[in-house]
Amino acid sequence: MNDIKNALRLTAELEEALRSRFDEAMRDGVRPTRPVYGRIPNLPERDAAFAVQFKQKLLERNRHIRDHFTWKDEEQKLKLFPLLEIESSPTGDYDTTVAGFLQCFARERTLLEREFNTDFAKLGKELRQARKRKNETQQDVADFVGCDTSTISRIETGRQVPDLRAGAIKAYIERQEKLHPTERYSRA
């Protein structure tokens, strides 16, 4: 789940950095000329340092995507995430204009968000199963996690992303024995 979260964060950062850099260049009247670094977006030549940082961050993002997903074939992968091709083929089949990159980022961000929400829906189902298996109430879980019962209910049904509480929820799921609420906080 961390891979997908990091990939989402980096995608948003790259998208915003590219958009603001391009807007700044357009305000200054500098027109994009040719690709500066491999097949990354056509940026003005003065942005060579930005282009290098951009590619490093893009490669890191791609590593997180590769670590999270498994594909049956290379074609399927590149159809979903064309910017993964930057690592392997500098003559990739994608638009190297800034607009083309922003379009790829938007599409890939949607896929990553869908995957991210699916992972949290799975976490909610696992939470419900663990709670039932331990014969505990939503109040017991809420006390353990540090929130109210309505939040636990929404997480279990997939109507709320647990975001910051994900670690506490995983700890609850992995906890083996059922503790009485008065014993829970007295153990050292």
XYZ file of N, CA and C in Angstrom, residues 1-183:
549
model
N 0.820 -1.186 0.000
C 0.000 0.000 0.000
C 0.871 1.259 0.000
N 2.049 1.181 0.641
C 2.940 2.340 0.657
C 3.453 2.682 -0.727
N 3.699 1.643 -1.567
C 4.167 1.908 -2.926
C 3.155 2.740 -3.697
N 1.898 2.366 -3.588
C 0.861 3.069 -4.340
C 0.675 4.483 -3.788
N 0.786 4.623 -2.471
C 0.652 5.949 -1.851
C 1.795 6.859 -2.296
N 3.021 6.321 -2.312
C 4.173 7.096 -2.758
C 4.075 7.442 -4.242
N 3.612 6.499 -5.051
C 3.448 6.753 -6.485
C 2.423 7.859 -6.713
N 1.346 7.835 -5.949
C 0.321 8.882 -6.067
C 0.888 10.243 -5.689
N 1.613 10.287 -4.574
C 2.199 11.543 -4.097
C 3.172 12.102 -5.131
N 4.049 11.243 -5.645
C 5.038 11.696 -6.617
C 4.385 12.131 -7.930
N 3.340 11.436 -8.344
C 2.630 11.824 -9.566
C 2.050 13.217 -9.424
N 1.424 13.485 -8.280
C 0.848 14.818 -8.047
C 1.946 15.889 -8.015
N 3.075 15.579 -7.371
C 4.182 16.538 -7.309
C 4.755 16.826 -8.695
N 4.952 15.764 -9.482
C 5.498 15.932 -10.826
C 4.549 16.733 -11.713
N 3.283 16.405 -11.616
C 2.274 17.094 -12.417
C 2.255 18.591 -12.084
N 2.257 18.901 -10.803
C 2.224 20.303 -10.369
C 3.514 21.034 -10.753
N 4.666 20.382 -10.561
C 5.951 21.012 -10.899
C 6.029 21.307 -12.388
N 5.612 20.362 -13.195
C 5.667 20.547 -14.646
C 4.710 21.651 -15.087
N 3.515 21.643 -14.538
C 2.525 22.668 -14.903
C 3.030 24.068 -14.517
N 3.531 24.218 -13.292
C 3.974 25.551 -12.858
C 5.218 25.994 -13.624
N 6.137 25.064 -13.919
C 7.353 25.412 -14.671
C 6.995 25.864 -16.085
N 6.059 25.159 -16.687
C 5.643 25.506 -18.045
C 4.920 26.853 -18.062
N 4.025 27.067 -17.078
C 3.315 28.347 -16.990
C 4.291 29.504 -16.807
N 5.311 29.271 -15.986
C 6.329 30.300 -15.747
C 7.080 30.618 -17.041
N 7.435 29.604 -17.793
C 8.147 29.804 -19.055
C 7.273 30.566 -20.051
N 5.994 30.238 -20.085
C 5.091 30.912 -21.013
C 4.922 32.388 -20.619
N 4.856 32.691 -19.330
C 4.750 34.081 -18.872
C 5.992 34.882 -19.263
N 7.154 34.207 -19.205
C 8.414 34.872 -19.565
C 8.612 34.957 -21.076
N 7.707 34.347 -21.835
C 7.805 34.380 -23.289
C 8.808 33.403 -23.857
N 9.245 32.422 -23.059
C 10.200 31.419 -23.526
C 9.408 30.241 -24.078
N 9.631 29.930 -25.321
C 8.914 28.827 -25.958
C 9.713 27.534 -25.829
N 9.019 26.400 -25.601
C 9.716 25.111 -25.570
C 10.379 24.838 -26.918
N 11.553 24.242 -26.887
C 12.264 23.977 -28.127
C 12.367 22.494 -28.416
N 13.206 21.812 -27.728
C 13.414 20.386 -27.992
C 13.535 19.660 -26.659
N 13.425 18.336 -26.660
C 13.597 17.620 -25.398
C 14.989 17.875 -24.833
N 15.048 18.149 -23.540
C 16.315 18.485 -22.910
C 17.030 17.235 -22.419
N 16.295 16.289 -21.901
C 16.916 15.136 -21.254
C 16.151 13.887 -21.660
N 16.671 13.167 -22.625
C 15.971 11.969 -23.064
C 14.645 12.333 -23.692
N 13.593 11.636 -23.293
C 12.270 11.885 -23.855
C 11.336 12.511 -22.835
N 11.868 13.271 -21.894
C 10.971 13.965 -20.983
C 10.413 15.187 -21.699
N 9.484 15.907 -21.099
C 8.776 16.958 -21.838
C 9.686 17.991 -22.482
N 9.197 18.525 -23.595
C 9.898 19.622 -24.262
C 9.843 20.851 -23.369
N 10.950 21.181 -22.765
C 11.044 22.361 -21.896
C 12.105 23.292 -22.469
N 12.060 24.553 -22.112
C 13.120 25.462 -22.575
C 14.492 24.960 -22.125
N 15.521 25.259 -22.899
C 16.869 24.777 -22.596
C 17.369 25.264 -21.246
N 16.879 26.419 -20.797
C 17.316 26.933 -19.490
C 16.863 26.032 -18.352
N 15.959 25.102 -18.612
C 15.420 24.220 -17.582
C 16.118 22.864 -17.524
N 17.368 22.803 -17.949
C 18.087 21.528 -17.969
C 18.204 20.929 -16.563
N 18.500 21.751 -15.552
C 18.613 21.240 -14.175
C 17.264 20.721 -13.688
N 16.201 21.454 -13.989
C 14.857 21.010 -13.620
C 14.550 19.670 -14.292
N 14.949 19.546 -15.553
C 14.668 18.322 -16.305
C 15.348 17.110 -15.666
N 16.564 17.290 -15.194
C 17.282 16.185 -14.547
C 16.566 15.777 -13.261
N 16.179 16.745 -12.436
C 15.445 16.440 -11.195
C 14.092 15.809 -11.504
N 13.449 16.314 -12.539
C 12.152 15.790 -12.952
C 12.282 14.309 -13.303
N 13.295 13.971 -14.092
C 13.464 12.579 -14.507
C 13.794 11.687 -13.313
N 14.612 12.162 -12.388
C 14.940 11.355 -11.209
C 13.675 11.045 -10.400
N 12.851 12.061 -10.204
C 11.621 11.862 -9.443
C 10.651 10.951 -10.205
N 10.623 11.089 -11.527
C 9.768 10.238 -12.355
C 10.215 8.779 -12.278
N 11.519 8.543 -12.293
C 12.029 7.172 -12.187
C 11.713 6.572 -10.820
N 11.780 7.386 -9.773
C 11.414 6.910 -8.428
C 9.936 6.523 -8.398
N 9.086 7.385 -8.967
C 7.655 7.102 -9.040
C 7.406 5.798 -9.807
N 8.108 5.627 -10.922
C 7.938 4.418 -11.731
C 8.359 3.169 -10.963
N 9.399 3.301 -10.139
C 9.835 2.153 -9.329
C 8.723 1.728 -8.364
N 8.054 2.705 -7.742
C 6.955 2.382 -6.833
C 5.818 1.691 -7.580
N 5.536 2.150 -8.777
C 4.466 1.521 -9.573
C 4.853 0.091 -9.925
N 6.090 -0.098 -10.359
C 6.546 -1.459 -10.716
C 6.530 -2.386 -9.492
N 6.879 -1.864 -8.318
C 6.899 -2.685 -7.105
C 5.492 -3.097 -6.669
N 4.502 -2.280 -6.980
C 3.139 -2.572 -6.525
C 2.377 -3.485 -7.480
N 2.459 -3.208 -8.761
C 1.655 -3.942 -9.742
C 2.422 -5.127 -10.317
N 1.665 -6.124 -10.769
C 2.240 -7.211 -11.560
C 1.454 -7.280 -12.862
N 2.170 -7.428 -13.959
C 1.532 -7.463 -15.262
C 1.813 -8.775 -15.952
N 0.853 -9.203 -16.776
C 1.035 -10.433 -17.543
C 1.990 -10.209 -18.698
N 1.903 -9.046 -19.309
C 2.809 -8.753 -20.412
C 3.166 -7.266 -20.446
N 4.227 -6.988 -21.146
C 4.750 -5.627 -21.238
C 3.761 -4.681 -21.919
N 3.046 -5.189 -22.898
C 2.101 -4.351 -23.644
C 0.977 -3.823 -22.747
N 0.471 -4.694 -21.873
C -0.595 -4.294 -20.952
C -0.098 -3.179 -20.021
N 1.122 -3.332 -19.526
C 1.704 -2.354 -18.611
C 1.823 -0.984 -19.273
N 2.350 -0.965 -20.480
C 2.581 0.307 -21.155
C 1.288 0.944 -21.651
N 0.264 0.147 -21.832
C -1.029 0.713 -22.208
C -1.617 1.481 -21.027
N -1.449 0.948 -19.812
C -1.966 1.602 -18.613
C -1.066 2.745 -18.142
N 0.234 2.521 -18.162
C 1.200 3.491 -17.651
C 2.282 3.761 -18.702
N 1.976 4.557 -19.717
C 2.957 4.776 -20.787
C 4.246 5.442 -20.320
N 4.199 6.204 -19.223
C 5.410 6.884 -18.768
C 6.409 5.931 -18.114
N 6.030 4.673 -17.903
C 6.994 3.687 -17.419
C 8.037 3.380 -18.489
N 7.699 3.674 -19.731
C 8.584 3.364 -20.846
C 9.827 4.257 -20.870
N 9.802 5.335 -20.120
C 10.929 6.259 -20.098
C 12.215 5.547 -19.688
N 12.112 4.597 -18.769
C 13.298 3.886 -18.292
C 13.915 3.016 -19.378
N 13.065 2.333 -20.135
C 13.577 1.317 -21.037
C 13.790 1.805 -22.466
N 12.961 2.728 -22.917
C 13.036 3.117 -24.316
C 12.968 4.633 -24.469
N 14.061 5.257 -24.854
C 14.007 6.702 -25.034
C 13.179 7.122 -26.249
N 12.744 6.188 -27.047
C 11.900 6.510 -28.201
C 10.497 5.991 -27.976
N 9.969 6.213 -26.784
C 8.669 5.684 -26.399
C 7.520 6.188 -27.253
N 6.413 5.508 -27.151
C 5.232 5.839 -27.928
C 4.307 6.713 -27.088
N 4.748 7.901 -26.750
C 3.936 8.837 -25.990
C 4.299 10.244 -26.426
N 3.414 11.162 -26.157
C 3.567 12.552 -26.565
C 4.554 13.242 -25.627
N 5.641 13.803 -26.177
C 6.650 14.424 -25.324
C 6.393 15.899 -25.081
N 5.255 16.411 -25.493
C 4.948 17.796 -25.167
C 4.517 17.870 -23.711
N 4.557 19.062 -23.146
C 4.113 19.238 -21.767
C 2.663 18.821 -21.634
N 1.836 19.212 -22.604
C 0.415 18.828 -22.570
C 0.260 17.312 -22.603
N 1.089 16.642 -23.397
C 1.039 15.175 -23.460
C 1.397 14.540 -22.134
N 2.427 15.068 -21.483
C 2.819 14.549 -20.179
C 1.722 14.783 -19.144
N 1.156 15.979 -19.144
C 0.099 16.282 -18.176
C -1.102 15.370 -18.393
N -1.404 15.066 -19.636
C -2.510 14.154 -19.938
C -2.199 12.746 -19.419
N -0.966 12.284 -19.627
C -0.559 10.963 -19.099
C -0.629 10.944 -17.581
N -0.132 12.008 -16.946
C -0.172 12.064 -15.485
C -1.605 12.004 -14.969
N -2.503 12.724 -15.608
C -3.905 12.737 -15.163
C -4.513 11.340 -15.272
N -4.261 10.660 -16.387
C -4.816 9.313 -16.573
C -4.195 8.327 -15.579
N -2.880 8.407 -15.407
C -2.204 7.493 -14.490
C -2.604 7.774 -13.041
N -2.805 9.063 -12.687
C -3.240 9.394 -11.336
C -4.605 8.776 -11.043
N -5.494 8.790 -12.019
C -6.813 8.177 -11.842
C -6.676 6.682 -11.569
N -5.821 6.001 -12.321
C -5.604 4.566 -12.100
C -5.003 4.301 -10.719
N -4.052 5.124 -10.317
C -3.427 4.950 -9.006
C -4.417 5.210 -7.875
N -5.259 6.233 -8.021
C -6.268 6.511 -6.992
C -7.253 5.354 -6.873
N -7.648 4.786 -8.003
C -8.564 3.639 -7.979
C -7.923 2.465 -7.238
N -6.658 2.199 -7.530
C -5.939 1.113 -6.861
C -5.782 1.406 -5.373
N -5.470 2.642 -5.021
C -5.304 3.061 -3.636
C -6.601 2.837 -2.857
N -7.728 3.243 -3.414
C -9.023 3.061 -2.755
C -9.396 1.594 -2.653
N -9.027 0.797 -3.651
C -9.292 -0.639 -3.599
C -8.523 -1.266 -2.447
N -7.275 -0.876 -2.263
C -6.478 -1.409 -1.155
C -7.117 -1.056 0.189
N -7.638 0.153 0.316
C -8.265 0.540 1.571
C -9.597 -0.167 1.770
N -10.296 -0.463 0.673
C -11.539 -1.232 0.798
C -11.215 -2.637 1.321
N -10.118 -3.210 0.837
C -9.678 -4.523 1.332
C -9.344 -4.445 2.815
N -8.687 -3.360 3.220
C -8.331 -3.174 4.625
C -9.592 -3.109 5.487
N -10.623 -2.408 4.998
C -11.890 -2.332 5.729
C -12.541 -3.699 5.895
N -12.498 -4.519 4.849
C -13.060 -5.876 4.929
C -12.271 -6.733 5.917
N -10.942 -6.613 5.867
C -10.106 -7.366 6.806
C -10.386 -6.937 8.241
N -10.596 -5.641 8.449
C -10.908 -5.132 9.788
C -12.201 -5.744 10.303
N -13.211 -5.763 9.465
C -14.503 -6.326 9.864
C -14.365 -7.818 10.203
N -13.653 -8.566 9.364
C -13.454 -9.996 9.610
C -12.697 -10.225 10.916
N -11.644 -9.447 11.158
C -10.870 -9.596 12.392
C -11.720 -9.266 13.611
N -12.521 -8.224 13.509
C -13.378 -7.830 14.633
C -14.393 -8.928 14.940
N -14.997 -9.495 13.912
C -15.988 -10.583 14.106
C -15.307 -11.815 14.689
N -14.125 -12.143 14.171
C -13.389 -13.317 14.641
C -13.026 -13.180 16.127
N -12.755 -11.965 16.567
C -12.372 -11.718 17.962
C -13.577 -11.446 18.850
N -14.782 -11.492 18.263
C -16.020 -11.216 19.011
C -15.974 -9.860 19.707
N -15.521 -8.863 18.995
C -15.460 -7.526 19.557
C -16.450 -6.613 18.833
N -16.771 -5.525 19.479
C -17.698 -4.562 18.896
C -16.917 -3.469 18.169
N -17.635 -2.665 17.410
C -16.995 -1.530 16.761
C -16.462 -0.547 17.799
N -17.116 -0.492 18.964
C -16.623 0.384 20.031
C -15.253 -0.084 20.517
N -15.062 -1.418 20.635
C -13.755 -1.954 21.036
C -12.663 -1.538 20.041
N -12.995 -1.651 18.760
C -12.032 -1.271 17.726
C -11.766 0.231 17.795
N -12.821 1.011 17.944
C -12.682 2.462 18.018
C -11.796 2.871 19.191
N -11.952 2.208 20.331
C -11.109 2.499 21.488
C -9.643 2.180 21.191
N -9.404 1.069 20.509
C -8.048 0.652 20.181
C -7.405 1.616 19.187
N -8.173 2.000 18.165
C -7.650 2.842 17.091
C -7.581 4.304 17.501
N -8.531 4.728 18.343
C -8.551 6.115 18.782
C -9.466 6.993 17.952
N -10.667 6.489 17.684
C -11.648 7.274 16.926
C -13.047 6.874 17.407
N -14.081 7.328 16.720
C -15.431 6.964 17.148
C -15.976 5.787 16.324
N -17.083 5.227 16.786
C -17.644 4.026 16.140
C -18.155 4.308 14.731
N -18.642 5.502 14.489
C -19.140 5.798 13.136
C -17.992 5.777 12.120
N -16.807 6.187 12.550
C -15.637 6.137 11.663
C -15.287 4.685 11.354
N -15.293 3.833 12.365
C -15.007 2.411 12.154
C -16.038 1.801 11.207
N -17.294 2.144 11.386
C -18.359 1.640 10.512
C -18.110 2.049 9.064
N -17.764 3.314 8.844
C -17.516 3.798 7.479
C -16.278 3.140 6.874
N -15.264 2.896 7.689
C -14.050 2.232 7.183
C -14.371 0.792 6.800
N -15.122 0.095 7.642
C -15.465 -1.297 7.353
C -16.287 -1.440 6.079
N -17.144 -0.483 5.821
C -17.998 -0.558 4.631
C -17.356 0.084 3.407
N -16.165 0.648 3.554
C -15.454 1.241 2.434
C -15.916 2.636 2.068
N -16.696 3.266 2.922
C -17.168 4.629 2.642
C -16.189 5.691 3.101
N -15.146 5.290 3.826
C -14.133 6.244 4.280
C -12.760 5.606 4.168
N -11.811 6.382 3.689
C -10.425 5.923 3.606
C -9.782 6.137 4.972
N -9.177 5.098 5.551
C -8.618 5.222 6.905
C -7.373 6.085 6.999
N -6.793 6.480 5.907
C -5.587 7.312 5.798
C -4.657 7.240 6.997
N -4.755 8.149 7.939
C -3.809 8.207 9.060
C -3.989 7.066 10.046
N -5.152 6.462 10.063
C -5.426 5.378 11.019
C -5.052 4.004 10.471
N -4.558 3.932 9.261
C -4.260 2.640 8.632
C -3.292 1.809 9.470
N -2.265 2.444 10.039
C -1.294 1.710 10.862
C -1.937 1.106 12.094
N -2.789 1.871 12.768
C -3.470 1.370 13.967
C -4.443 0.252 13.596
N -5.095 0.374 12.452
C -6.029 -0.665 12.015
C -5.281 -1.950 11.696
N -4.140 -1.839 11.024
C -3.327 -3.036 10.739
C -2.863 -3.685 12.035
N -2.475 -2.870 13.017
C -2.051 -3.416 14.312
C -3.205 -4.164 14.969
N -4.407 -3.619 14.870
C -5.580 -4.289 15.446
C -5.823 -5.625 14.745
N -5.741 -5.644 13.436
C -5.989 -6.868 12.666
C -4.974 -7.940 13.026
N -3.710 -7.539 13.180
C -2.644 -8.497 13.458
C -2.607 -8.953 14.911
N -3.236 -8.208 15.786
C -3.265 -8.571 17.207
C -4.004 -9.895 17.374
N -3.401 -10.827 18.054
C -3.953 -12.179 18.133
C -5.019 -12.355 19.208
N -4.691 -12.065 20.439
C -5.601 -12.363 21.541
C -6.607 -11.248 21.762
N -7.722 -11.619 22.341
C -8.744 -10.639 22.675
C -8.455 -10.145 24.083
N -8.303 -8.842 24.224
C -8.036 -8.258 25.532
C -9.304 -7.608 26.049
N -9.516 -7.727 27.308
C -10.634 -7.029 27.931
C -10.295 -5.535 27.901
N -11.264 -4.656 27.666
C -10.969 -3.221 27.553
C -10.193 -2.659 28.739
N -10.408 -3.170 29.958
C -9.678 -2.651 31.107
C -8.243 -3.145 31.131
N -7.958 -4.306 30.503
C -6.603 -4.848 30.457
C -5.785 -4.227 29.336
